[in-house]
XYZ file of C-alpha atoms in Angstrom:
359
model
C -129.460 -83.829 62.622
C -127.675 -80.606 62.003
C -128.929 -77.768 59.998
C -126.823 -77.335 56.837
C -126.958 -74.337 54.482
C -127.704 -74.827 50.760
C -124.681 -75.679 48.991
C -123.220 -77.833 52.067
C -123.481 -81.484 52.081
C -122.610 -83.952 55.069
C -122.194 -87.253 56.214
C -120.491 -89.676 58.483
C -116.860 -90.928 57.490
C -115.999 -94.211 59.068
C -112.435 -94.464 60.146
C -110.452 -97.100 62.291
C -110.978 -94.446 65.181
C -114.647 -93.936 64.912
C -117.295 -92.265 62.865
C -116.762 -88.524 62.312
C -119.250 -86.160 60.749
C -117.892 -84.058 57.900
C -119.411 -81.361 55.924
C -118.300 -80.368 52.366
C -118.557 -77.333 50.138
C -117.585 -78.117 46.581
C -118.735 -77.600 42.922
C -119.486 -81.199 42.804
C -120.124 -82.013 46.546
C -120.838 -85.766 45.876
C -117.909 -86.355 43.944
C -114.599 -87.762 44.993
C -111.663 -85.498 46.003
C -109.077 -84.887 43.191
C -105.680 -85.923 44.508
C -104.185 -83.099 42.512
C -106.092 -80.522 44.600
C -105.270 -79.467 48.183
C -108.698 -78.717 50.112
C -109.087 -76.493 52.819
C -109.999 -78.241 56.030
C -111.487 -76.330 59.081
C -111.230 -77.423 62.721
C -113.782 -75.993 64.999
C -113.031 -74.986 68.814
C -114.409 -75.914 72.038
C -118.327 -75.934 72.617
C -118.747 -75.572 68.972
C -118.953 -77.758 65.735
C -118.354 -77.670 62.010
C -121.566 -75.794 61.704
C -119.703 -72.433 62.588
C -117.654 -72.715 59.400
C -120.596 -73.195 56.766
C -120.596 -69.541 55.588
C -116.895 -69.384 55.265
C -116.776 -72.540 53.200
C -119.481 -71.370 50.971
C -117.855 -68.189 50.277
C -114.419 -69.493 49.682
C -114.725 -70.802 46.113
C -112.396 -73.824 46.790
C -113.039 -77.456 47.832
C -113.300 -77.398 51.606
C -114.341 -79.512 54.329
C -114.919 -79.308 58.137
C -115.251 -82.128 60.579
C -116.986 -82.337 63.995
C -114.342 -83.484 66.601
C -115.339 -86.338 68.899
C -118.046 -85.473 71.285
C -119.202 -82.440 69.199
C -121.881 -82.095 66.372
C -122.816 -85.376 64.879
C -119.532 -87.259 65.352
C -119.434 -90.328 67.623
C -119.296 -89.462 71.321
C -115.966 -91.015 72.235
C -114.078 -90.519 75.604
C -111.222 -87.873 75.510
C -107.886 -88.936 77.165
C -106.630 -85.732 78.281
C -103.212 -86.937 79.115
C -102.540 -86.987 75.470
C -103.300 -83.181 75.146
C -105.367 -82.710 72.177
C -103.867 -85.932 70.282
C -107.209 -87.686 70.478
C -108.606 -84.734 68.370
C -105.777 -84.434 66.149
C -105.337 -88.318 65.589
C -109.156 -88.259 64.622
C -108.584 -85.439 62.166
C -105.671 -87.488 60.531
C -107.714 -90.542 60.399
C -110.583 -88.744 58.527
C -108.119 -87.262 56.159
C -106.363 -90.762 55.455
C -109.887 -92.463 55.106
C -110.966 -89.655 52.386
C -107.690 -90.008 50.585
C -106.498 -86.473 51.225
C -102.814 -86.343 51.451
C -102.380 -82.650 52.197
C -104.538 -79.967 53.341
C -104.613 -76.230 54.094
C -105.504 -76.619 57.741
C -107.667 -73.851 59.540
C -108.003 -74.139 63.285
C -110.138 -72.013 65.653
C -109.469 -71.566 69.341
C -108.960 -75.043 70.604
C -108.983 -76.202 66.892
C -105.806 -74.057 66.586
C -104.103 -76.150 69.037
C -105.434 -79.325 67.124
C -103.868 -78.218 63.718
C -100.628 -77.297 65.637
C -100.506 -80.753 67.007
C -100.966 -82.015 63.596
C -97.947 -80.186 62.327
C -95.917 -81.945 65.099
C -97.277 -85.396 64.569
C -98.323 -85.601 60.965
C -96.366 -82.911 58.942
C -97.066 -84.574 55.699
C -100.626 -83.474 56.016
C -99.961 -79.751 56.456
C -99.750 -77.533 53.334
C -100.433 -74.297 55.191
C -101.650 -73.568 58.678
C -104.247 -70.730 59.691
C -104.964 -70.132 63.227
C -107.872 -68.125 64.429
C -107.683 -67.034 67.847
C -105.901 -70.083 68.926
C -105.240 -71.502 72.268
C -101.583 -70.515 73.422
C -99.014 -72.989 72.302
C -98.398 -73.315 76.021
C -101.933 -74.385 76.852
C -104.828 -72.478 78.641
C -103.906 -70.979 81.971
C -101.292 -71.489 84.639
C -98.107 -70.399 82.769
C -95.606 -67.431 82.534
C -94.722 -65.731 79.320
C -91.925 -68.156 78.685
C -94.435 -71.058 79.049
C -92.981 -72.210 82.594
C -95.633 -73.393 84.976
C -96.842 -71.256 87.937
C -97.105 -74.422 90.042
C -96.001 -78.022 89.778
C -99.637 -79.045 88.762
C -100.740 -75.857 86.932
C -103.237 -75.160 89.578
C -106.462 -73.454 88.206
C -106.570 -75.198 84.899
C -108.712 -77.923 83.247
C -112.174 -79.126 84.075
C -112.658 -77.512 87.355
C -112.580 -74.221 85.694
C -115.893 -74.698 83.898
C -118.997 -72.542 85.134
C -121.349 -75.240 86.426
C -124.424 -73.154 85.497
C -123.145 -72.843 81.855
C -122.652 -76.566 81.806
C -126.373 -77.006 83.313
C -127.786 -74.721 80.645
C -126.096 -76.963 77.903
C -127.566 -80.013 79.531
C -131.027 -78.408 79.610
C -130.668 -77.512 75.735
C -131.506 -73.997 76.700
C -131.742 -71.765 73.637
C -132.885 -68.480 75.456
C -130.920 -65.647 76.484
C -132.708 -65.356 79.804
C -129.592 -65.678 82.020
C -125.809 -64.883 81.307
C -124.885 -68.611 81.441
C -126.852 -69.891 78.519
C -125.261 -70.847 75.234
C -126.914 -67.737 73.361
C -125.920 -65.381 76.083
C -122.241 -66.814 76.105
C -122.200 -66.405 72.399
C -123.152 -63.010 72.421
C -120.626 -61.985 75.326
C -117.651 -63.966 74.666
C -117.615 -65.499 71.194
C -118.159 -62.367 69.311
C -117.446 -58.505 70.131
C -120.147 -56.296 71.088
C -122.483 -54.996 68.311
C -122.169 -58.227 66.356
C -125.470 -59.710 65.036
C -126.363 -62.491 62.561
C -129.479 -64.022 61.212
C -127.652 -67.453 61.706
C -127.574 -66.971 65.594
C -129.843 -70.009 65.980
C -127.382 -72.161 64.020
C -124.488 -71.072 66.161
C -126.571 -72.024 69.331
C -127.492 -75.183 67.812
C -123.917 -75.864 67.360
C -122.851 -74.988 70.903
C -125.604 -77.320 72.279
C -124.349 -80.140 70.373
C -121.605 -80.686 72.895
C -121.384 -83.872 74.660
C -121.151 -83.526 78.325
C -119.565 -85.433 80.977
C -116.219 -86.400 82.826
C -115.089 -87.982 79.432
C -116.098 -85.036 77.377
C -117.073 -81.584 78.441
C -115.861 -80.133 80.773
C -114.030 -83.289 82.247
C -112.637 -84.218 85.468
C -110.768 -82.380 88.029
C -108.060 -82.882 90.668
C -107.412 -81.455 94.073
C -104.276 -79.032 94.376
C -102.418 -77.659 97.245
C -102.002 -74.373 95.397
C -104.612 -71.774 94.881
C -107.394 -71.943 93.865
C -107.401 -75.665 95.205
C -107.817 -77.638 91.845
C -105.701 -78.713 88.947
C -106.486 -80.626 85.643
C -108.070 -84.036 85.763
C -107.002 -86.792 83.357
C -110.147 -86.838 81.280
C -112.296 -84.411 79.188
C -112.012 -81.540 76.974
C -110.937 -78.739 79.211
C -108.004 -80.793 80.640
C -106.705 -81.403 77.097
C -105.558 -77.882 76.980
C -104.037 -77.844 80.473
C -100.287 -77.076 80.481
C -99.526 -80.286 82.315
C -100.467 -82.127 78.986
C -100.536 -79.682 76.176
C -97.552 -77.860 74.595
C -97.127 -77.163 70.819
C -94.210 -74.757 71.088
C -92.284 -77.654 69.494
C -93.542 -76.136 66.096
C -90.645 -73.754 66.327
C -88.086 -76.778 65.872
C -90.226 -78.605 63.235
C -88.346 -79.629 60.226
C -91.324 -78.931 58.013
C -92.339 -75.316 58.512
C -95.649 -74.541 56.369
C -96.548 -70.740 56.105
C -98.736 -69.698 58.982
C -101.440 -67.114 59.223
C -102.470 -66.077 62.705
C -105.747 -64.027 62.835
C -107.066 -62.797 66.109
C -109.414 -60.158 67.265
C -108.130 -57.277 69.522
C -111.523 -57.594 71.713
C -111.326 -61.306 72.111
C -112.873 -62.093 75.501
C -111.689 -65.696 75.689
C -107.966 -65.856 74.451
C -106.193 -62.804 75.744
C -103.461 -61.535 77.879
C -105.602 -61.121 80.867
C -108.854 -62.651 80.058
C -111.671 -63.545 82.456
C -111.648 -67.215 81.355
C -108.365 -67.438 83.234
C -108.944 -68.240 86.908
C -105.909 -66.007 87.983
C -107.523 -62.978 86.260
C -110.798 -63.772 88.167
C -108.799 -63.734 91.433
C -106.762 -60.683 90.481
C -110.153 -58.888 90.116
C -111.650 -60.223 93.448
C -114.092 -62.372 91.905
C -112.468 -65.458 93.401
C -111.278 -64.990 96.728
C -107.860 -65.704 98.238
C -105.755 -64.805 95.064
C -102.077 -65.027 96.166
C -100.799 -62.078 94.197
C -99.262 -61.525 90.734
C -95.992 -63.055 91.904
C -97.501 -66.292 92.460
C -100.628 -66.486 90.092
C -100.462 -63.802 87.370
C -102.864 -63.969 84.581
C -101.638 -65.944 81.516
C -100.355 -63.682 78.759
C -101.914 -65.765 76.022
C -101.497 -63.542 73.027
C -98.004 -62.635 73.857
C -97.207 -66.204 74.210
C -98.502 -67.081 70.724
C -96.573 -64.072 69.377
C -93.459 -65.085 70.911
C -93.645 -68.639 69.536
C -94.524 -67.453 66.001
C -91.616 -64.976 66.095
C -89.272 -67.957 67.039
C -90.813 -70.001 64.346
C -90.068 -67.072 61.806
C -86.632 -66.909 63.352
C -86.170 -70.589 62.686
C -86.933 -70.203 58.982
C -90.789 -70.350 58.861
C -93.043 -67.718 57.296
C -95.836 -66.311 59.667
C -98.242 -63.340 59.076
C -100.192 -61.846 61.882
C -103.504 -60.272 61.176
C -104.821 -58.332 64.336
C -108.391 -57.042 63.733
C -109.702 -54.236 65.800
C -113.365 -54.298 67.055
C -113.321 -58.063 66.576
C -113.896 -60.712 69.245
C -113.036 -64.506 69.283
C -114.512 -65.354 65.847
C -112.913 -63.393 62.988
C -114.425 -65.658 60.361
C -117.804 -64.653 61.695
C -117.349 -61.004 62.596
C -115.308 -59.972 59.409
C -116.038 -62.736 56.912
C -114.917 -61.046 53.743
C -111.576 -59.691 55.172
C -111.062 -63.201 56.708
C -111.526 -65.154 53.556
C -109.524 -62.520 51.537
C -106.493 -63.153 53.784
C -107.053 -66.941 54.016
C -107.132 -67.149 50.162
C -104.071 -64.999 49.853
C -102.315 -67.270 52.423
C -103.154 -70.163 50.631
C -102.318 -68.939 47.272
C -98.957 -67.866 48.531
C -98.346 -71.129 50.236
C -99.065 -73.101 47.003
C -96.964 -70.846 44.750
C -93.988 -71.212 47.299
C -94.272 -74.983 47.301
C -94.846 -75.529 43.499
């Protein structure tokens, strides 16, 4: 059972695609959703769950919910078909909203969840009132591409399940809650999810959320495939990390979407996970000599993730969409945790503006 804060309720929502755990904050948590209201729906990132959103939801003053993706939190552990990109996740979210009778929502996606909500805009634009992206995965996927999204190799070598740190996976399997080594969930949270200096009385909750991740070839991290290109592997076809490989994932099509809801992009300038030369990118590790045999910048440059997102959202704006970028100094990968009041203020202004523009 997950730990829920006072004011949060939760339960399983049964859908044709499976059972998904949903938490909710509302003045009447057990009551039905008012069809006239547009709730805020939060989608978490990789190695996390809806628990990360509880303080944000409680401080929002609006009807809101967050769902655990398949294989995370208390949702059903179902296999992830990575050849569909993140569509297993986005289709699940759509099924939850349909089952709850929610016709439109203000969607908020963090990290991998940012890719999920962009995919929903492509596949189910009817559901999207506004879009908020917190340190999202690049629209061109995670790793293996140039600024324009073109692949560095035919199979996007160095991306997908093979890039996971086996010691981190082992610590998740052991349910290690300590900070005894750099690869435990607590240590990884402190060093990569947030910027240096962040602390919280809720850190045990964040670690609990990370440890809820289902492990294996069908979930996290997923399978891998051999590659003739450095570093010798490419994305497999199953599991979480492979969903974001550029061989399967690309949401840059939002630029051409007929429906262009307002977009708020929030990211920290000290983000250690999504950046223009992040050490979560195998090419960055090669460039800095951590992985031997790197073939050089001409062949395997680090992915400019933030620059790619900015380029796609600039094009979105040029094609008639509205987009606001909020870059936060001193903030890492988790703006909603690290600058909660500033994030909520920006989110509410974004939502209010979107509702006024569509009224």
